[in-house]
Coordinates of C-alpha atoms and ligand atoms in Angstrom, one line a residue:
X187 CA 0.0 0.0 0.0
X188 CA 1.3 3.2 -0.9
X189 CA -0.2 6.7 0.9
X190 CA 1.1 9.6 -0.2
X191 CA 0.1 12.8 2.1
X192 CA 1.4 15.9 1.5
X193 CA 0.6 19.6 2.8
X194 CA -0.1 22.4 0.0
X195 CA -0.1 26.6 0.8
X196 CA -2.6 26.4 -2.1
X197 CA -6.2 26.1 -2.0
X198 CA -8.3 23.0 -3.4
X199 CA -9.0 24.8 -6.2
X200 CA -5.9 25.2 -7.7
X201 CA -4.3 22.1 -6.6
X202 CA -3.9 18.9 -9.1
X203 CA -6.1 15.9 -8.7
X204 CA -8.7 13.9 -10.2
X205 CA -10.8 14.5 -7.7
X206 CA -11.3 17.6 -5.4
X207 CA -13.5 17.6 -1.8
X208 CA -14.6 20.5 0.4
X209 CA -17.2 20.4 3.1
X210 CA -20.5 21.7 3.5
X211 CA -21.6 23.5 6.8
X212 CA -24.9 23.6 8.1
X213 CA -26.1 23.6 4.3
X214 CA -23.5 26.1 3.0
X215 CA -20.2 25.5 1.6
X216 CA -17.3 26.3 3.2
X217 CA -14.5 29.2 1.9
X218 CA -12.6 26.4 -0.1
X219 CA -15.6 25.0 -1.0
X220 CA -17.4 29.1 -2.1
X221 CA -13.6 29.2 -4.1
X222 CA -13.8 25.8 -5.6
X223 CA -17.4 26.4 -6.8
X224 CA -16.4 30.0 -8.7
X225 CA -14.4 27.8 -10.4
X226 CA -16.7 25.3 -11.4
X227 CA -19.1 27.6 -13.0
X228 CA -21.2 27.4 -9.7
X229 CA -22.0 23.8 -9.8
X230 CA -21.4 23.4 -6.1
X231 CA -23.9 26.4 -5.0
X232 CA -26.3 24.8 -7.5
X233 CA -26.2 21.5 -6.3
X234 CA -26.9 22.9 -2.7
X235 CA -29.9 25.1 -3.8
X236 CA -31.5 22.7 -6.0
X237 CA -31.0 19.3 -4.8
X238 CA -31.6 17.8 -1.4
X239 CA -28.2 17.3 -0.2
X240 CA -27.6 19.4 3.1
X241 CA -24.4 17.8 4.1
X242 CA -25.7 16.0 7.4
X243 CA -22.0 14.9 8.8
X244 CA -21.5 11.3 7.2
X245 CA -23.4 12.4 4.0
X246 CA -21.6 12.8 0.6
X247 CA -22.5 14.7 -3.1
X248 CA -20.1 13.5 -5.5
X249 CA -20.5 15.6 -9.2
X250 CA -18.6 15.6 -12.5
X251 CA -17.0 18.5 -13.5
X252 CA -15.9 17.7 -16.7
X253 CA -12.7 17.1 -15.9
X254 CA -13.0 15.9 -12.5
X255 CA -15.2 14.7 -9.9
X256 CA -15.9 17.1 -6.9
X257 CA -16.8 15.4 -4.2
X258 CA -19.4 17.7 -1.1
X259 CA -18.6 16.3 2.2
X260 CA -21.1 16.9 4.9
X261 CA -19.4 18.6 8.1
X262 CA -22.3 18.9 9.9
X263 CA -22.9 21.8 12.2
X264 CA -20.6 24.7 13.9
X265 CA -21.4 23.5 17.3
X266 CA -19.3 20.8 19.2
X267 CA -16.7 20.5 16.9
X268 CA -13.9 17.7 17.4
X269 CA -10.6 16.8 16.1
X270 CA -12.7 13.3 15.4
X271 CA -15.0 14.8 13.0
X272 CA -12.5 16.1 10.6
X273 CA -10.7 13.0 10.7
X274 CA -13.7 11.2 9.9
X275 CA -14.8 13.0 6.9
X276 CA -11.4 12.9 5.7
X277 CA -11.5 9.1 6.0
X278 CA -14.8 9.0 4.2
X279 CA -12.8 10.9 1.1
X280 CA -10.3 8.8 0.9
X281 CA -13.2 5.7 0.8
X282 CA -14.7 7.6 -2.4
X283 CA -11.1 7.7 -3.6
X284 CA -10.3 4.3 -3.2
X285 CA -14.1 3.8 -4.6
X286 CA -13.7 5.7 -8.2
X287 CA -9.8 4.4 -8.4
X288 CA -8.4 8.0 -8.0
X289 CA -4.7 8.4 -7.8
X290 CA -4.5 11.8 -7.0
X291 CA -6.7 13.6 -4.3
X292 CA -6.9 17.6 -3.0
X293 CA -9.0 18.0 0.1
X294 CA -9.7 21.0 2.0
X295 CA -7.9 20.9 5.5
X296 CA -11.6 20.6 7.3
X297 CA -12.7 22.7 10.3
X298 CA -9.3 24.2 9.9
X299 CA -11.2 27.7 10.9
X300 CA -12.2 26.1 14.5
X301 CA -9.3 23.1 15.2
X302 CA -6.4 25.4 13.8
X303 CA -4.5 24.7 10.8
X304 CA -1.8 22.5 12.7
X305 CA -4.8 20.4 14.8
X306 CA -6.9 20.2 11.8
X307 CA -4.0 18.9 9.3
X308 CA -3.3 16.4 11.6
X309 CA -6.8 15.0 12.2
X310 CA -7.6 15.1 8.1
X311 CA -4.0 13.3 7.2
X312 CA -4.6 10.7 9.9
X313 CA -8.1 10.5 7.9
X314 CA -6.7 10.0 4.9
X315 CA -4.2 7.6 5.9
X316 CA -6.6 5.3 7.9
X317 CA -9.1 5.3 5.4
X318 CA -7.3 4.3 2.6
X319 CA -6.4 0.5 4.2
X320 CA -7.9 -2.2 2.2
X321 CA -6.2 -5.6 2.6
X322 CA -6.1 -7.4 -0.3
X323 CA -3.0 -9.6 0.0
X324 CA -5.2 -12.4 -0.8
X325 CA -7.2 -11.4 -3.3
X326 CA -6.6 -12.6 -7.2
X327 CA -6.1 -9.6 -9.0
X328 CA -6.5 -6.9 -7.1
X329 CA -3.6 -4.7 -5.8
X330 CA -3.4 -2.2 -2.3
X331 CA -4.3 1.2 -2.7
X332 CA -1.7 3.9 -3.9
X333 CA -2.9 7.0 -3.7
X334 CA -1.7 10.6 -3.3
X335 CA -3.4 13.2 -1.2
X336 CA -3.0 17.2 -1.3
X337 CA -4.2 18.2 2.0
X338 CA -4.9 22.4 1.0
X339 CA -3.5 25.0 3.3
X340 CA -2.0 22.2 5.3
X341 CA 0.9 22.0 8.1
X342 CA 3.3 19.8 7.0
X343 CA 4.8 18.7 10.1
X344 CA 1.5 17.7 11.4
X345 CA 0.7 16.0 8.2
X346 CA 4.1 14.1 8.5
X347 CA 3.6 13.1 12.2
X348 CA 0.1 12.0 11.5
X349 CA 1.7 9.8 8.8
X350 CA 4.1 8.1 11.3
X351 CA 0.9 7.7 13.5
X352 CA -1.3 6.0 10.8
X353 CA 1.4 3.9 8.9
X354 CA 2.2 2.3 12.2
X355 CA -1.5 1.4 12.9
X356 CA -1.8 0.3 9.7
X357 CA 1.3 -2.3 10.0
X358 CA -0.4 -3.4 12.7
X359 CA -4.0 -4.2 11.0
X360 CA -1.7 -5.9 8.6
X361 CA -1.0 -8.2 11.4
X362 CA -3.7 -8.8 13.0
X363 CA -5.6 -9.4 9.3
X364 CA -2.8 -11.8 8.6
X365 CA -4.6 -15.6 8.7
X366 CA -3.7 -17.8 11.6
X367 CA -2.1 -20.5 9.5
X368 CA 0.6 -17.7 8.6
X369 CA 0.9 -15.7 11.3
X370 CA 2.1 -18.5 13.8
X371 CA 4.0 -17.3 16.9
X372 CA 7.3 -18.1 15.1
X373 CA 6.5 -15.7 12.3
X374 CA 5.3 -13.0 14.7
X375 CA 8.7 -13.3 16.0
X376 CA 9.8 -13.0 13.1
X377 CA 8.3 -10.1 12.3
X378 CA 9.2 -8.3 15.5
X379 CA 12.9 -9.1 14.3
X380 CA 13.0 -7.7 11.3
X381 CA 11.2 -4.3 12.6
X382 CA 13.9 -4.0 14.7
X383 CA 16.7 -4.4 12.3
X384 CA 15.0 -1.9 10.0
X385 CA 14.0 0.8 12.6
X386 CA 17.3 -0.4 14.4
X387 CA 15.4 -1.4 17.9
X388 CA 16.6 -4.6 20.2
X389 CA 15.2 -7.7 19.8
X390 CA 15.4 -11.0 21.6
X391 CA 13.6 -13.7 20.4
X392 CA 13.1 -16.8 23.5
X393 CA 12.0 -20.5 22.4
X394 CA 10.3 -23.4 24.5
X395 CA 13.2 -24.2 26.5
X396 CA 14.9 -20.8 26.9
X397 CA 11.3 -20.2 28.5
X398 CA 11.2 -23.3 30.5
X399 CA 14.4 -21.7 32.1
X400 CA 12.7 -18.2 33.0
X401 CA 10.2 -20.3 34.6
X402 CA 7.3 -19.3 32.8
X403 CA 5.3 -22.4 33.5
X404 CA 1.8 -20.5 32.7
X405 CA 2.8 -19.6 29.7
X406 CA 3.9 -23.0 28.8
X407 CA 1.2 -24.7 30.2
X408 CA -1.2 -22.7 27.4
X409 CA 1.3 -23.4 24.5
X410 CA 1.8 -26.9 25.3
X411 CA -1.3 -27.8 23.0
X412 CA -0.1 -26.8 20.0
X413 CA 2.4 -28.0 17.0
X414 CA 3.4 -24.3 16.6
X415 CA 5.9 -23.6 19.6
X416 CA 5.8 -20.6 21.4
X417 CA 7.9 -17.8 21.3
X418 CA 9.2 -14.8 23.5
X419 CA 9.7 -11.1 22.2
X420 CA 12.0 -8.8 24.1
X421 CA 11.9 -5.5 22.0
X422 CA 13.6 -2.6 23.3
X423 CA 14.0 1.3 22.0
X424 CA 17.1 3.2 24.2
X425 CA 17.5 6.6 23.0
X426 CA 20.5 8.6 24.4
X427 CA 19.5 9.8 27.2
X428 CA 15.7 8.6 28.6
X429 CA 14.0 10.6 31.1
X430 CA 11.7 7.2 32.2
X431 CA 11.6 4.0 31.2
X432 CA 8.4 2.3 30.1
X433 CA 7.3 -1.5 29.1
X434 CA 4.5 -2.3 27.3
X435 CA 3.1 -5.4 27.1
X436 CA 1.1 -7.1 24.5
X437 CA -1.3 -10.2 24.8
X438 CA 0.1 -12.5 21.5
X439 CA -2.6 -15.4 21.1
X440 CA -2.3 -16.1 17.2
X441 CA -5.3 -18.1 18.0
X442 CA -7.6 -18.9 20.9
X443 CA -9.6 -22.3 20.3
X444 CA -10.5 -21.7 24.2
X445 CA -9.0 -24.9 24.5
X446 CA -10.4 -28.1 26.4
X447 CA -13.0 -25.7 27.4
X448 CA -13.6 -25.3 23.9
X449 CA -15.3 -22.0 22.3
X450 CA -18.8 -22.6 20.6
X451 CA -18.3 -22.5 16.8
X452 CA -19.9 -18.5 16.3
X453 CA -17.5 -17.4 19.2
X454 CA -14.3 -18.7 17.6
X455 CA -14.7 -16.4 14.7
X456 CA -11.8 -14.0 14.4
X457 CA -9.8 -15.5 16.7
X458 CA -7.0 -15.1 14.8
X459 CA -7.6 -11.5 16.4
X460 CA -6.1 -12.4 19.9
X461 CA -2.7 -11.2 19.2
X462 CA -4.2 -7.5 18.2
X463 CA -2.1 -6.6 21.3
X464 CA 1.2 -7.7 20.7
X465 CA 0.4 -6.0 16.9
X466 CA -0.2 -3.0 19.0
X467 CA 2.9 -3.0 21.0
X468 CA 4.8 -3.8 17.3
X469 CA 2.8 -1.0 15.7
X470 CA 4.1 1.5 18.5
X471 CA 7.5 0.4 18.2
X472 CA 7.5 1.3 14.6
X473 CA 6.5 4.3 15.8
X474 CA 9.0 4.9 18.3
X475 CA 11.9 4.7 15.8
X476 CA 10.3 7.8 13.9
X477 CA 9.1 9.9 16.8
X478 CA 12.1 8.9 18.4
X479 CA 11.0 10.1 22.2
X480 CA 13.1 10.0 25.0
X481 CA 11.8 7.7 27.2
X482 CA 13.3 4.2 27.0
X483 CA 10.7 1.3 26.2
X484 CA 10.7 -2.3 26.5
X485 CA 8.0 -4.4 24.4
X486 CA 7.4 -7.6 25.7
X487 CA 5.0 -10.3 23.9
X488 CA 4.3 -13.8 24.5
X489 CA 3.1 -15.6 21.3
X490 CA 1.8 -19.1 21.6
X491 CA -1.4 -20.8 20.0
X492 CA -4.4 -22.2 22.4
X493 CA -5.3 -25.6 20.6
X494 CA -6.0 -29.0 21.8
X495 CA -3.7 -32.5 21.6
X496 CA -3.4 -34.7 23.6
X497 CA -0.8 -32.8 25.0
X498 CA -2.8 -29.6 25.7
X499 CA -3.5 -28.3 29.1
X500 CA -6.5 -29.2 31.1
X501 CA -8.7 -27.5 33.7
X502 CA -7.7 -28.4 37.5
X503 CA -3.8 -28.4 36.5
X504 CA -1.9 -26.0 39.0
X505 CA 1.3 -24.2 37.3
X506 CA 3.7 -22.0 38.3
X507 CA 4.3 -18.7 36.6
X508 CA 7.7 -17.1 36.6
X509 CA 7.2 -14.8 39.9
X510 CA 6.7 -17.9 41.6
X511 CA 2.9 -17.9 42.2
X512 CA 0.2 -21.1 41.3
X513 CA -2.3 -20.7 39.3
X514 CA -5.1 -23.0 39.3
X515 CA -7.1 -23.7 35.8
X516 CA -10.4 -23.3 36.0
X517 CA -11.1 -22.6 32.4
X518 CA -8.8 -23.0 29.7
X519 CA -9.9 -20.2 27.7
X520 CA -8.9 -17.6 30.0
X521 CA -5.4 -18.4 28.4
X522 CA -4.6 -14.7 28.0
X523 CA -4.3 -13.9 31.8
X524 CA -1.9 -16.6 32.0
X525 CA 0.8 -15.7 29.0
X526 CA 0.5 -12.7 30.2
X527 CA 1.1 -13.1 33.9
X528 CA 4.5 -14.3 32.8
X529 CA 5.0 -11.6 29.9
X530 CA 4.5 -8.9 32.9
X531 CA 6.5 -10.8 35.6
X532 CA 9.1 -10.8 32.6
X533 CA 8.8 -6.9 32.0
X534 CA 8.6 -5.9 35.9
X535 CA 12.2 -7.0 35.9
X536 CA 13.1 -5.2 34.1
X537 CA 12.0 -2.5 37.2
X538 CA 10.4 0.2 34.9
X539 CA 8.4 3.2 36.1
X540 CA 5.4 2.3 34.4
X541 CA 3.9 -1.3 32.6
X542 CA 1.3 -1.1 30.2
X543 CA -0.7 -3.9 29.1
X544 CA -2.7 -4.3 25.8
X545 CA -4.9 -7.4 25.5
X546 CA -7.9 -8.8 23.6
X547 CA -8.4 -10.1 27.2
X548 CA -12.2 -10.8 27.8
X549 CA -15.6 -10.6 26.2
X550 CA -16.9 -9.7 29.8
X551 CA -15.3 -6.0 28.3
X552 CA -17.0 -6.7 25.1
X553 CA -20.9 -6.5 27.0
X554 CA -20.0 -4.1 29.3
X555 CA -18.8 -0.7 26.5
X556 CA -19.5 -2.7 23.3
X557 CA -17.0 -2.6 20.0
X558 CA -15.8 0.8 20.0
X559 CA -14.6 1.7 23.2
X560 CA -11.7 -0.1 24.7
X561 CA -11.6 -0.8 29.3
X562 CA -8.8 1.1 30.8
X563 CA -7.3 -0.3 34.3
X564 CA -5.0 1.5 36.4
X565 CA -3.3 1.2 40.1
X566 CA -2.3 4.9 39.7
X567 CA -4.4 7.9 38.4
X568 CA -1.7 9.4 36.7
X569 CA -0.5 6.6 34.7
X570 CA -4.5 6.8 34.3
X571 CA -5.2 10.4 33.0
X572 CA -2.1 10.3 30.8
X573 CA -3.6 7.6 28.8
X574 CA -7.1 8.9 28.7
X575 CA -5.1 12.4 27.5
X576 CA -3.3 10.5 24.7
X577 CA -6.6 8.6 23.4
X578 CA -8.8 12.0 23.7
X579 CA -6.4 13.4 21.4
X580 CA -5.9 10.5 18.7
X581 CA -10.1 9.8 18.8
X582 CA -9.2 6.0 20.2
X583 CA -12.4 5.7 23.5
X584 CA -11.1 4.2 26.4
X585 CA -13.4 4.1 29.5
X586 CA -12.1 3.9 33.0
X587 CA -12.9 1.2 35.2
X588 CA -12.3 -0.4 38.5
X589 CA -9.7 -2.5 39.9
X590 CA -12.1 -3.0 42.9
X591 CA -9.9 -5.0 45.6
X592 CA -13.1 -6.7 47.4
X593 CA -13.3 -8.9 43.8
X594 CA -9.8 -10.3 45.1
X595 CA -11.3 -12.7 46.6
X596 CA -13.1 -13.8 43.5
X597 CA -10.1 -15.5 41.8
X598 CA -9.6 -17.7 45.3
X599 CA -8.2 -20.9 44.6
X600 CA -8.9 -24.5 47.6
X601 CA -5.5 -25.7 46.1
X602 CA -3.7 -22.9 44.6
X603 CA -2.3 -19.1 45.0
X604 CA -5.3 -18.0 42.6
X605 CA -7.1 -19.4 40.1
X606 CA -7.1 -18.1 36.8
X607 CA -11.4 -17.7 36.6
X608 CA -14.0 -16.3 39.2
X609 CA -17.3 -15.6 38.9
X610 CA -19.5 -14.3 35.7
X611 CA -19.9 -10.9 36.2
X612 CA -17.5 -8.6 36.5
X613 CA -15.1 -10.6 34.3
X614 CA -13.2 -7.7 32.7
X615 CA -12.4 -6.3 36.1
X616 CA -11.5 -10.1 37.5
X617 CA -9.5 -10.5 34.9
X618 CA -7.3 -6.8 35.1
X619 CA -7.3 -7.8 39.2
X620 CA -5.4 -11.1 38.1
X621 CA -2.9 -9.2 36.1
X622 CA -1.6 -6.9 39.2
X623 CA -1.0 -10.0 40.5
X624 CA 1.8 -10.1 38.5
X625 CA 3.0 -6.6 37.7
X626 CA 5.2 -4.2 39.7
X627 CA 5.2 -0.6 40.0
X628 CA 2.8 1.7 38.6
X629 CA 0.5 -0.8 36.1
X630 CA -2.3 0.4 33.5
X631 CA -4.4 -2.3 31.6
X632 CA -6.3 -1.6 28.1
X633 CA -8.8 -4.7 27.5
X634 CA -9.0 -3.8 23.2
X635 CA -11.2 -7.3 22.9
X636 CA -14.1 -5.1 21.7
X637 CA -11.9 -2.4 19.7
X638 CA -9.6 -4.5 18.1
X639 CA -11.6 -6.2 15.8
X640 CA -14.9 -5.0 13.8
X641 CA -16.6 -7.7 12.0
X642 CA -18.0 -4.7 9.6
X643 CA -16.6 -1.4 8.1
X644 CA -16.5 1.8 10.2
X645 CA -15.9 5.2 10.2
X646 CA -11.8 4.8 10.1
X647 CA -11.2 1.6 8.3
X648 CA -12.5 -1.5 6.7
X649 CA -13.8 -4.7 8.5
X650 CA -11.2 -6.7 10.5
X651 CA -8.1 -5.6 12.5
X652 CA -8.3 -1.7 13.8
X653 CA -4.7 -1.1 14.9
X654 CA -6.6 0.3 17.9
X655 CA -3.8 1.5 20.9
X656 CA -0.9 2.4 18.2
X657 CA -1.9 5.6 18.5
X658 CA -2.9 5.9 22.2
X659 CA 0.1 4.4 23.2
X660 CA 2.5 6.1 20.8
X661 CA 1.2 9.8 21.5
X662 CA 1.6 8.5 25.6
X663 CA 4.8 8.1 25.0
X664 CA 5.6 10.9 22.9
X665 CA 4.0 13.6 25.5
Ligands
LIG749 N1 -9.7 -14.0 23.6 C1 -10.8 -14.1 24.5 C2 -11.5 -12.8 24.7 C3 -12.2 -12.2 23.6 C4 -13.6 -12.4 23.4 C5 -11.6 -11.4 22.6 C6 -14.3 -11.8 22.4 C7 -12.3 -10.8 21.6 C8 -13.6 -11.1 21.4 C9 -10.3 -14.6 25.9 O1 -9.1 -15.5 25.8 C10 -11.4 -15.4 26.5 O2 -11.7 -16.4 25.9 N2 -11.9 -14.9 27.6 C11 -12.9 -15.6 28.3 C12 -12.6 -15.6 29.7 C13 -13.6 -16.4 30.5 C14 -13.3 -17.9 30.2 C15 -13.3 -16.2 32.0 C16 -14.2 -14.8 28.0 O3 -14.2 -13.6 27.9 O4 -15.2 -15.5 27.7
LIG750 MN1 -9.7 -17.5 25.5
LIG751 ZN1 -7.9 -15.2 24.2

């Protein structure tokens, strides 16, 4: 795929492209768009007066000009206005582009008059860039996107950080999309390995017995059922001189049967989906090498498959993660609190001054804010606030929620330290409550397993992976 953004001091009129869009507010056409329409013999202004289109926000006119199509994107009205809603009309742009095969796009830098020029190029190039994913890898004949965008009266180091933002979110869609016969926890290794030679980041790559060693028995016991062997990624970014250090850490299950306590057919769809994490924490590192911020980060992922063998772990077994705690099984598909336990015992050694976590972790967070909005856990409010601040600011909805230390007793074990289920409700926050279990220090939680996935298209992207957290996290730890 191949997204060209760039920033013009020229107006949408005058800039090159088969295909030229300016927004409609509250029924009337914008400056670029009054501009644009003088110059189309007032077939804008006409279009407005005579037809019906009054450019409701999510509603599109596209016209022929003769030459080219001009395309009227509904902006809605003046009041409330968002960073979000000029980065959504730009992504519906570049979904007519991609629609009418354009290769060469100028768009009007929307709400540019109320975000600021800088704000509002940023919003409309992320937009742009997010909207033009398709993946198409497997498809006969058809070939990704290339298309070039002309964003009018546009800042170009916003539009060239927004491009670092977006291309890394879109790597990680590319990932996540990837089928599970492909994307095995070796190749995911893989891939974190050759990120890090290219953006010239750390890696260390673990196999079975190297993790046997650590002592990563719940881990273990998860990959154990599968012919793919699991895998452990130890990515670091050191700039010069860091003012913190940071490790994020992402949940890497390249598919989740559920195990012996097998999913029902409907809820194993898009399982492939369960390493969205670790694609997040990959997606940020690709980041990281471009935004080059000083704060040192350690990414830490544990890739392994949940299938059944005979081999394959059971319910009632009792393992040992690496910080030397037992775990009872009660249910083997609540696999991802157990890799990660060890992925965050792992990364606590590492004695940083704040670990993240990013998981597809439960569907209890699924019921409880739906598919859009992602559960955010923290033991300390300003860990907290910094990633509400980053997500407010790249349009990614997280929602607070509890860590509520009476549900402790919950994940009580007769035979064990803990067991790795409790009771029904609640299970998003039982879940987050096992994973302090296992972190040190100052520990937020992002449970994506509603974001990170959309079985249809949306306002940013096509059906399937979202890349949701790249940005969150990125912009964190770029602030
Ligand atoms: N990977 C799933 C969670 C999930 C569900 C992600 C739906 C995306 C969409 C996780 O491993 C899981 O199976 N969780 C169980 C936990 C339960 C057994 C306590 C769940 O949420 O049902
Ligand atoms: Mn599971
Ligand atoms: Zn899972």
């Amino acid at each position: 795929m191949k997204i060209d953004l760039r920033s013009a001091r020229r107006p949408v009129a005058e800039l090159p492209g088969q295909l030229r869009a300016v927004g409609v507010v509250s029924g009337a056409l914008t400056e670029a768009g009054e501009a644009l329409d003088a110059a189309a013999g007032g077939m804008l202004s006409k279009a407005l007066k005579k037809g019906r289109f009054r450019g409701e926000e999510g509603e599109t006119l596209l016209l022929w000009e003769g030459e080219r199509y001009l395309l009227l994107v509904g902006l809605g009205g003046k009041r409330g206005v968002t960073p979000d809603r000029a980065r959504e009309a730009a992504a519906r742009v570049a979904g007519e582009a991609l629609r009418l095969g354009v290769r060469e796009v100028a768009v009007e830098n929307f709400w540019a008059d109320r975000l600021g020029r800088e704000a509002a190029s940023y919003a409309v190039a992320e937009g742009l860039h997010l909207g033009s994913y398709r993946f198409v890898k497997y498809r006969s004949g058809e070939r990704p996107p290339r298309v070039r965008y002309w964003i009018a009266r546009g800042r170009g180091r916003a539009v060239a950080e927004a491009a670092v933002l977006a291309g890394a979110t879109l790597y990680a869609r590319d990932l996540v999309n990837e089928p599970p016969n492909r994307m095995t926890p070796e190749r995911l290794a893989e891939e974190a390995r050759s990120l890090a030679g290219e953006a010239g980041l750390e890696a260390e790559v673990l196999g079975p017995q190297q993790i046997e060693a650590l002592g990563m028995g719940a881990f273990l016991a998860v990959a154990r059922g599968s012919a793919n062997p699991p895998r452990l990624v130890h990515l670091v970014y050191r700039p010069e001189k860091p003012r913190r250090r940071v490790a994020l850490v992402g949940k890497g299950l390249c598919f989740d049967t559920g195990g012996y306590s097998l999913k029902p057919t409907e809820s194993m769809r898009h399982m492939k989906a369960d390493m969205a994490g670790a694609a997040a924490v990959l997606g940020v590192f690709r980041a990281l090498a471009e935004l080059r911020p000083e704060v040192e980060v350690h990414g830490v992922i544990a890739a392994a498959e949940n299938k059944i063998s005979g081999g394959a772990y059971v319910v009632d077994e009792v393992v040992r993660a690496m910080n030397g705690k037992t775990i009872e099984v009660g249910n083997t598909d609540a696999e991802g609190r157990l890799t990660l336990a060890d992925a965050l015992a792992y990364a606590s050694r590492q004695a940083p001054d704040a670990v993240v976590s990013i998981a597809t972790l439960t569907g209890s967070a699924v019921v409880a804010l739906g598919r859009k909005i992602a559960a955010l856990f923290a033991t300390d409010p300003r860990l907290r606030e910094g990633i509400e601040r980053a997500a407010a600011q790249e349009g990614e909805k997280v929602w607070p929620m509890p860590l509520e230390p009476s549900y402790k007793k919950l994940l009580r074990s007769q035979v064990a330290d803990l067991a790795n289920v409790g009771t029904r409700h609640g299970g998003a926050i039982q879940a987050a409550l096992f994973l302090t279990e296992f972190a040190k220090g100052p520990y937020a939680h992002l449970d994506i397993a509603g974001p990170a996935f959309l079985p249809e298209a949306w306002e940013l992207g096509p059906a399937g992976g979202t890349g949701f957290g790249v940005r969150t996290l990125a912009r964190w730890l770029k602030e």
